[in-house]
CSV table of C-alpha atoms in Angstrom, one decimal:
chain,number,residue,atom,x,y,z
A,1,UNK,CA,67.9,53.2,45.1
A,2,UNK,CA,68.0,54.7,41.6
A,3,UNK,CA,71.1,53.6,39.6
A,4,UNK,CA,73.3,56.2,38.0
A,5,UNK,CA,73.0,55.4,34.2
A,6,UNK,CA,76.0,54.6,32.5
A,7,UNK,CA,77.4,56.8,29.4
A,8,UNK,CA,78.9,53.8,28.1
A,9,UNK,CA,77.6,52.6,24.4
A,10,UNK,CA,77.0,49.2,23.7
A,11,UNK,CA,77.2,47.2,20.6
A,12,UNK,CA,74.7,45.1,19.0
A,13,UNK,CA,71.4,45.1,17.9
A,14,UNK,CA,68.2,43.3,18.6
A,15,UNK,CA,66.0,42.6,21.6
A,16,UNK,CA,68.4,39.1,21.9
A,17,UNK,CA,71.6,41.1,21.8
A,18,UNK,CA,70.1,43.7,24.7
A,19,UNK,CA,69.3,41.2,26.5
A,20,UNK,CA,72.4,39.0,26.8
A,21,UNK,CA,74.4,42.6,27.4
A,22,UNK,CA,71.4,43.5,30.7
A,23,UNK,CA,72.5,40.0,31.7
A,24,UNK,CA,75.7,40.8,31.7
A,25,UNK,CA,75.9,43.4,33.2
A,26,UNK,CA,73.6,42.2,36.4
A,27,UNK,CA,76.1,39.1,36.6
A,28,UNK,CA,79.0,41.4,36.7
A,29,UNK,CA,77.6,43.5,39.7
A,30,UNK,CA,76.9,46.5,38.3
A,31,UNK,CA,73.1,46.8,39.5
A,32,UNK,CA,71.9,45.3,42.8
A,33,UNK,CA,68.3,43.9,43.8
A,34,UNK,CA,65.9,46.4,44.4
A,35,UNK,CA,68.1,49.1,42.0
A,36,UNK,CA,65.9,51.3,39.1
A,37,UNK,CA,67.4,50.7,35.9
A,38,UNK,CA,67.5,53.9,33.6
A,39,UNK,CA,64.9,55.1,31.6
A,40,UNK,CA,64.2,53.2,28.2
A,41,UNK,CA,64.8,56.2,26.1
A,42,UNK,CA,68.1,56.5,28.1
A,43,UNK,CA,68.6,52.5,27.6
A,44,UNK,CA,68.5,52.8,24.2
A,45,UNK,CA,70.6,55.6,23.5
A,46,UNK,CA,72.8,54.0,25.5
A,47,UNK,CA,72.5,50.2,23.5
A,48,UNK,CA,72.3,52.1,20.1
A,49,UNK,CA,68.2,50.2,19.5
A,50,UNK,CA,65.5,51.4,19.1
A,51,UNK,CA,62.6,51.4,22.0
A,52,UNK,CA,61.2,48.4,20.9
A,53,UNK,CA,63.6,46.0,21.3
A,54,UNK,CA,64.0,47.5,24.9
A,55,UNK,CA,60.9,46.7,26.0
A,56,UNK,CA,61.3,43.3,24.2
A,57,UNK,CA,64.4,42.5,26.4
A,58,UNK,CA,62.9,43.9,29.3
A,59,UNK,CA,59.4,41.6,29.0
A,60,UNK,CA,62.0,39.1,28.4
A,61,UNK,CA,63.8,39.1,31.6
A,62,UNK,CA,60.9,40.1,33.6
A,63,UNK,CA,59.6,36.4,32.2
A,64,UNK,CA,63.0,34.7,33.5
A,65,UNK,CA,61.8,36.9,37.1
A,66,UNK,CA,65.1,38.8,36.5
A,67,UNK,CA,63.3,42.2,36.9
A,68,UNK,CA,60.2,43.6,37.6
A,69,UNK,CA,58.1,46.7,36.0
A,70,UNK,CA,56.2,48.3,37.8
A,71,UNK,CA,53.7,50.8,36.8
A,72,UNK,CA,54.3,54.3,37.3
A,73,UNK,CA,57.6,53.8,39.0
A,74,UNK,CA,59.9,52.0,36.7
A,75,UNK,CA,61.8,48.6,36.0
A,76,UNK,CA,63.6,47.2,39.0
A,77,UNK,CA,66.0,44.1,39.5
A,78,UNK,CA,64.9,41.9,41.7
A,79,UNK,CA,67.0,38.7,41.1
A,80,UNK,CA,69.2,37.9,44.0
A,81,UNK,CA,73.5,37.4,43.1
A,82,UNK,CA,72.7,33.7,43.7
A,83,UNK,CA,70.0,33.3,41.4
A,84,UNK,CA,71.5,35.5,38.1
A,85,UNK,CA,74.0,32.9,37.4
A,86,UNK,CA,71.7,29.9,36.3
A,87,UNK,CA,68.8,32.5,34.9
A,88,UNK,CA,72.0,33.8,32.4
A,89,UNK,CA,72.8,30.2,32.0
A,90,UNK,CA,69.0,29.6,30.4
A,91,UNK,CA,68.6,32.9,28.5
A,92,UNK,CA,72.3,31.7,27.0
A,93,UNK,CA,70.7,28.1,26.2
A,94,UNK,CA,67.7,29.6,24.6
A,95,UNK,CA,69.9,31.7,22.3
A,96,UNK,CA,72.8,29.0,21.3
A,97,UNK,CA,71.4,25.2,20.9
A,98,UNK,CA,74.6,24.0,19.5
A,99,UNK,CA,76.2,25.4,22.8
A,100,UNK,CA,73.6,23.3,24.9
A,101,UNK,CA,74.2,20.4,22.8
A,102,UNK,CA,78.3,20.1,23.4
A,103,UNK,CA,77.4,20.9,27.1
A,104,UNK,CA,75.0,17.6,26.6
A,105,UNK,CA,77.6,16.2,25.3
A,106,UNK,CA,80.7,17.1,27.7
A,107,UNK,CA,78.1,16.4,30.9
A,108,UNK,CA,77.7,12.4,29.2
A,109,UNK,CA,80.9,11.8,29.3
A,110,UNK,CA,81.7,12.9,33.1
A,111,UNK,CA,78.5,11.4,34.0
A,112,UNK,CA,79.3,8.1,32.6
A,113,UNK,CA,83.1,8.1,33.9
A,114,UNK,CA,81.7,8.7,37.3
A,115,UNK,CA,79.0,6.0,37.7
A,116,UNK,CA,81.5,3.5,36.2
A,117,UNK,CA,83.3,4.0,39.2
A,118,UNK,CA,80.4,4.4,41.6
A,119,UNK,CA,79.4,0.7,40.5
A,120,UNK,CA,82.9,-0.7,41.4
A,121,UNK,CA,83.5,1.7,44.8
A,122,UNK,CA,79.8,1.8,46.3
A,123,UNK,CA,79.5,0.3,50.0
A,124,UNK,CA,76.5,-0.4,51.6
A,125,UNK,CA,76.0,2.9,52.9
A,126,UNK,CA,76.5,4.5,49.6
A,127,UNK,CA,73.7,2.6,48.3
A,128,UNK,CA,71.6,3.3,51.1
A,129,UNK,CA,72.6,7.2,50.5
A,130,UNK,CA,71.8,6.7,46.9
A,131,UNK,CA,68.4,5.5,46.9
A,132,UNK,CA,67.4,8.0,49.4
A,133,UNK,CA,68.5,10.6,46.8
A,134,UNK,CA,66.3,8.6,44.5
A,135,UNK,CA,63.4,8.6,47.1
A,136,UNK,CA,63.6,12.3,47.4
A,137,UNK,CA,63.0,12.3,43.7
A,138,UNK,CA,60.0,10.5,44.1
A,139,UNK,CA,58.6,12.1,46.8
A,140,UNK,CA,58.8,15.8,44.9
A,141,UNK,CA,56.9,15.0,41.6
A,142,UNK,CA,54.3,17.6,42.4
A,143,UNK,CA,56.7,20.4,43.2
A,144,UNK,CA,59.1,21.3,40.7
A,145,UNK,CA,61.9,23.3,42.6
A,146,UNK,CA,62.1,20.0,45.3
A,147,UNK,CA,62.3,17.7,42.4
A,148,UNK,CA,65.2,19.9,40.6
A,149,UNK,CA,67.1,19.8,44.1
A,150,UNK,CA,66.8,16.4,44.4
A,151,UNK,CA,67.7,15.6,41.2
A,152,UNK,CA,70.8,17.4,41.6
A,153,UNK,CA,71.4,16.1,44.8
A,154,UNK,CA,71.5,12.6,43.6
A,155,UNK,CA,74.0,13.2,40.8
A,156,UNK,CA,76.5,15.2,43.2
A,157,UNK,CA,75.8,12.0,45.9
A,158,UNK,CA,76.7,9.8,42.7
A,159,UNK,CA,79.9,11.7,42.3
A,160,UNK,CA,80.9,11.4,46.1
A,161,UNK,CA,80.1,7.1,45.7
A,162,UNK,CA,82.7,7.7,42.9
A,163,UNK,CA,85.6,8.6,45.3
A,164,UNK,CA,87.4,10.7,42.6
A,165,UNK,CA,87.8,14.3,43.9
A,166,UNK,CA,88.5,15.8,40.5
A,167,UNK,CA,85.1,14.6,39.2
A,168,UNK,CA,83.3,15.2,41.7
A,169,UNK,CA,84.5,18.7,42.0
A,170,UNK,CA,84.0,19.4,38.1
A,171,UNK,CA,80.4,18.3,38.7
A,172,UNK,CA,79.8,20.4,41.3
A,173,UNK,CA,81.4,23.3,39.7
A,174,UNK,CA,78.1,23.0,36.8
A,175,UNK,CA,75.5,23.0,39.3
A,176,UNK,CA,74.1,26.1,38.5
A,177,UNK,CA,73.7,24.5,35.1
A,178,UNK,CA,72.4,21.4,36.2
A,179,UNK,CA,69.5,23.0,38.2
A,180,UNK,CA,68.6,24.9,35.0
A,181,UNK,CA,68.9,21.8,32.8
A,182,UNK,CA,66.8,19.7,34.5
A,183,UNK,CA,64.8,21.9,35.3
A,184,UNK,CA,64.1,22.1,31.4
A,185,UNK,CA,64.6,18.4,30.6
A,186,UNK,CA,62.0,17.2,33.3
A,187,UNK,CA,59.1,20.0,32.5
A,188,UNK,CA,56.0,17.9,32.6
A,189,UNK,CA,54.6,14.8,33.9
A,190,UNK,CA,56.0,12.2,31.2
A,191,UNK,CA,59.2,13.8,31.0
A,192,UNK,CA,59.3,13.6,35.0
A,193,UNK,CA,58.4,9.7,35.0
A,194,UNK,CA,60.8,8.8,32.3
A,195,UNK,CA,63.2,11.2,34.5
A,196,UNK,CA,62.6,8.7,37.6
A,197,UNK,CA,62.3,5.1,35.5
A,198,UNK,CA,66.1,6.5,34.4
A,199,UNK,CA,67.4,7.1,37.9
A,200,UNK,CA,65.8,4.1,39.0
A,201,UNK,CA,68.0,1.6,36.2
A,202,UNK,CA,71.2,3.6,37.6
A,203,UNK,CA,70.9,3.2,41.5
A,204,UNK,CA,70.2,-0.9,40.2
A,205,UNK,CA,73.0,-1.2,38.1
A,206,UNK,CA,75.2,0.7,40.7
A,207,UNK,CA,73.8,-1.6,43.9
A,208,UNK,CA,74.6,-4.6,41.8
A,209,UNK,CA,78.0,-3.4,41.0
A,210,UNK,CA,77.6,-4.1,37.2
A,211,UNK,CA,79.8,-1.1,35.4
A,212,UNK,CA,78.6,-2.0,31.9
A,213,UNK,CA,74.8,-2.0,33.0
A,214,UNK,CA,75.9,1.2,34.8
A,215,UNK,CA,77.7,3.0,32.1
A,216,UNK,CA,74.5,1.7,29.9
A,217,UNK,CA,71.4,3.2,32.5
A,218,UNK,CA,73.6,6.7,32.4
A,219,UNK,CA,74.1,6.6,29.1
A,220,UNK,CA,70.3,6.4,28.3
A,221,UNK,CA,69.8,8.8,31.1
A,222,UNK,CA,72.3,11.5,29.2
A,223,UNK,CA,70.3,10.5,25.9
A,224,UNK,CA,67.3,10.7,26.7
A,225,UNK,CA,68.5,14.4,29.0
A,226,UNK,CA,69.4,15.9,26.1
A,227,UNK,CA,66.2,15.1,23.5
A,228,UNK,CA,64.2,16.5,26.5
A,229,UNK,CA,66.4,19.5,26.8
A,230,UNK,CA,66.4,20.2,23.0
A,231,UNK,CA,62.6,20.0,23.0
A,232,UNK,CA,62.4,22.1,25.4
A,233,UNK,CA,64.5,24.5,23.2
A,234,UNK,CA,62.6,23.8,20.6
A,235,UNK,CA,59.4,24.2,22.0
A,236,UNK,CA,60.7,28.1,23.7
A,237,UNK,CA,58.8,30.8,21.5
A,238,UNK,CA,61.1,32.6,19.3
A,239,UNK,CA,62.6,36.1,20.4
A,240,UNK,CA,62.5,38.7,17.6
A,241,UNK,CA,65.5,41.4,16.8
């Protein structure tokens, strides 16, 4: 169905500021999949830009599968509500590197609080739940979505070893984040095998119950995490406005 458009002006300027604002507004609910959006001569009345950067934030998102043009018939959104959240996430990481670098920064030090005590609180089982987690890892290498899942899988498994309900729950409250993280940070084949040598020093350090070696293998993990996902920043092409 065709969406009413909205009378309502919007501030900013730029094909980055449209962009974030779209986002917004597909987050909050106001379109739903399969809706038109309005014209862009109507779009950028109502954002107060020109046509140009329009179509820039439109090529943008239909890049991040957020929407889709069609010819003839329009731009349509075609995102689902479950998917939005961690496509906003990455268009909000591409914009703001110092605000992925304190997430870095915040994620090492929940990371490395729960693994110490997954390494002191890990039975037999755990391990055996752990490594499978890692094995899924390894089996995925040559599909990217299955190796993201699994990768998130074994850090929410890691959290459950750690017994602490807060953690774990403040983990799982990033996930959408996570997925889009590592999806960034492990984008290519060297950055997937160092990805899996990583994970591999953890589930050791964790089956032989040393915390330091532990605390150490995450906090190389985090490190190396981050440079990846700052190259990958890095390495984004530029968005003009």
């Amino acid at each position: 169905m065709d969406v009413a458009e909205t009378d309502d002006g919007a501030l900013g300027t730029g094909s980055q500021a449209v962009t974030q604002q779209l986002m917004d507004m597909f987050v909050g609910g106001n379109f739903r999949p399969g809706d038109r959006l309005p014209a862009e001569r109507r779009l950028a009345e109502n954002f107060g830009v020109g046509r140009a950067a329009i179509r820039e934030a439109l090529a943008a998102l239909e890049m991040l599968g957020v929407v889709e043009t069609r010819h003839g018939a329009g731009t349509y959104l075609q995102a689902t509500a479950e998917n939005l959240l961690p496509r906003s996430i990455e268009w909000g990481l591409l914009l703001n590197q110092r605000e992925a670098i304190d997430l870095a920064e915040a994620r090492e030090q929940l990371e490395i609080s729960i693994v110490q005590l997954a390494a002191t609180r890990a039975s037999a089982q755990d391990i055996d739940r752990l490594s499978a987690a890692q094995g899924r890892m390894e089996s995925a290498t040559s599909d990217p979505d299955a190796f993201v899942a699994a990768d998130v899988e074994f850090h929410l498994e890691l959290a459950k070893i750690a017994g602490n309900s807060v953690l774990a729950g403040m983990l799982a409250s990033t996930r959408s984040l996570l997925e889009v993280w590592i999806r960034r940070a492990s984008s290519g084949e060297r950055s997937t095998n160092l990805t899996l040598e990583e994970h591999r020093r953890i589930v050791d350090a964790v089956t032989t119950g040393n915390v330091d070696s532990a605390k150490g293998a995450m906090r190389v993990h985090m490190n190396g995490a981050r440079a990846r996902l700052v190259t990958s920043l890095d390495d984004s092409p530029p968005q003009s406005g």
